[in-house]
C-alpha cells in the first residue's frame, strides 16, 4: 500500500513538515480549491503544489477531488462543455504525475453529518449522524465544512427543484455518459478514476444517489468496464449502510479499488445513526476488511480518513492531525503484518 494524507494546502493549518514526520508517509492527497467547479485548474498551481510536496520528500499522486459540475449530473446540454474542462483537468493533473483522481457523483451535497462535535466520554469529539437530527435539517440552508463545493440558499433552491425531474436511472445514465467521455483520456494518460461512495449511502432530501451499495457498483462496472474506472473504498461511507457487507465487498472489488479511505464508525441505534470513532475501534471490522484487500492483491493508495479531535486539538471536523496520525500508525501496523510474506 502507499500511505497518503489529505492536505487542504493553502487553507490547511497542518504544515506539510508535520505530515512528512508520520512514519512511512509517502504521498499527499490534495486539490486546487479556489477555482469554481467546472472550470480548468491553472497548471502553475498544480506545479507549485507538487513542488511544495517534493520539498518534504512527499509525492503528489492522488487528487481529491476534481468536483463534477451539477450540469453533468443533471445531464443538461451544457454538460459537454464541463466534461471538456474535466478532461483538460485530468490531463493537467497527469502532467504533474497524478495517477489517481477521487471524485463523487452525489447530487448537490457531499458527505452529510448532523453533529460536527459529538462529545465522547473521553473528552474527544467527532462527527456524527443521527436520524432524529437529520429530520430537523432544512436542506436549503445547509453547508458543511470540508465540502468541496457549496451553494447559496437561492442556488440550492433552484438545484433541488431541477433534481425533482431526475430519477435514479437518469442519474446513473449521466454518470455512465460522463465516464465514457473521460475514459479514453484516462487510459491514454494512465490516470485511474476512483469514485467515492455516497455518504451516507442512501438518498437524502429526496435526491437520488447511485453509488451506495454492491448492486450500484456492479451496474457501474458493467456499463463502463475500463480499468481506469475504479473505486475509492470509503469504509465509513459504505459501512454506514448496514446492508453493506464490507468484507465481502473488499474481496469482490479489490482489483477495482485504487484508493482506500480507512475510518471507523460506531452504530448508535438499530437503524442508521452512528458516531465516528478512532480508526481501530468501532463497528466496522477494519482488520478483516484490510485482510480481504491484501489477499486479493490490493496495492493502492491508503489514507487515514476522518479522525476525532483529541489532545486539545480543535480542527476542521474530521481533519485534525493527531487522530489521523494515530490512524496512519495503526494502518501501517495492519498492512505491514499482512504484506510481510
Ligand atoms: C469527506 C470526504 C469527501 C470526499 C468527496 C470525494 O471527508 O471523504 O468529501 O472527498 O466525496 O469527492
Coordinates of C-alpha atoms in Angstrom, one line a residue, residues 113 118 120 126-131 199-202 212 233-247 249 263-278 281-286 289:
X113 CA -23.5 14.7 9.3
X118 CA -20.3 14.9 19.1
X120 CA -17.3 11.3 23.6
X126 CA -16.0 13.7 16.3
X127 CA -18.6 13.9 13.6
X128 CA -21.9 12.0 14.0
X129 CA -25.1 11.3 12.2
X130 CA -28.5 10.8 13.8
X131 CA -31.8 10.3 12.0
X199 CA -22.0 9.3 2.3
X200 CA -24.3 8.2 3.9
X201 CA -25.1 5.5 1.3
X202 CA -28.8 6.3 0.9
X212 CA -24.4 3.3 -2.4
X233 CA -13.3 2.3 -0.9
X234 CA -14.5 4.5 1.9
X235 CA -15.2 2.1 4.8
X236 CA -17.1 4.7 6.8
X237 CA -19.4 5.7 3.9
X238 CA -20.3 2.2 2.8
X239 CA -20.2 1.0 6.4
X240 CA -22.9 3.4 7.5
X241 CA -25.3 1.3 5.4
X242 CA -25.8 -1.9 7.5
X243 CA -26.9 -3.7 4.3
X244 CA -23.3 -3.4 3.0
X245 CA -21.1 -6.3 3.9
X246 CA -17.7 -4.6 3.8
X247 CA -15.5 -7.7 3.9
X249 CA -17.2 -6.0 -1.0
X263 CA -12.1 5.1 9.0
X264 CA -14.4 3.5 11.6
X265 CA -17.8 4.3 13.0
X266 CA -19.8 3.1 15.9
X267 CA -23.5 2.4 15.3
X268 CA -25.6 4.2 17.9
X269 CA -29.0 2.8 17.2
X270 CA -30.6 -0.2 15.5
X271 CA -31.2 1.7 12.2
X272 CA -28.9 4.3 10.7
X273 CA -27.3 6.5 13.3
X274 CA -23.6 6.5 14.0
X275 CA -20.7 8.3 15.5
X276 CA -17.2 8.5 14.1
X277 CA -14.5 6.7 16.2
X278 CA -10.8 6.2 16.2
X281 CA -12.2 0.9 17.4
X282 CA -15.8 0.7 16.1
X283 CA -18.5 -1.4 14.4
X284 CA -16.5 -2.0 11.2
X285 CA -14.2 -5.0 11.1
X286 CA -11.2 -3.0 9.9
X289 CA -11.5 -5.6 5.5

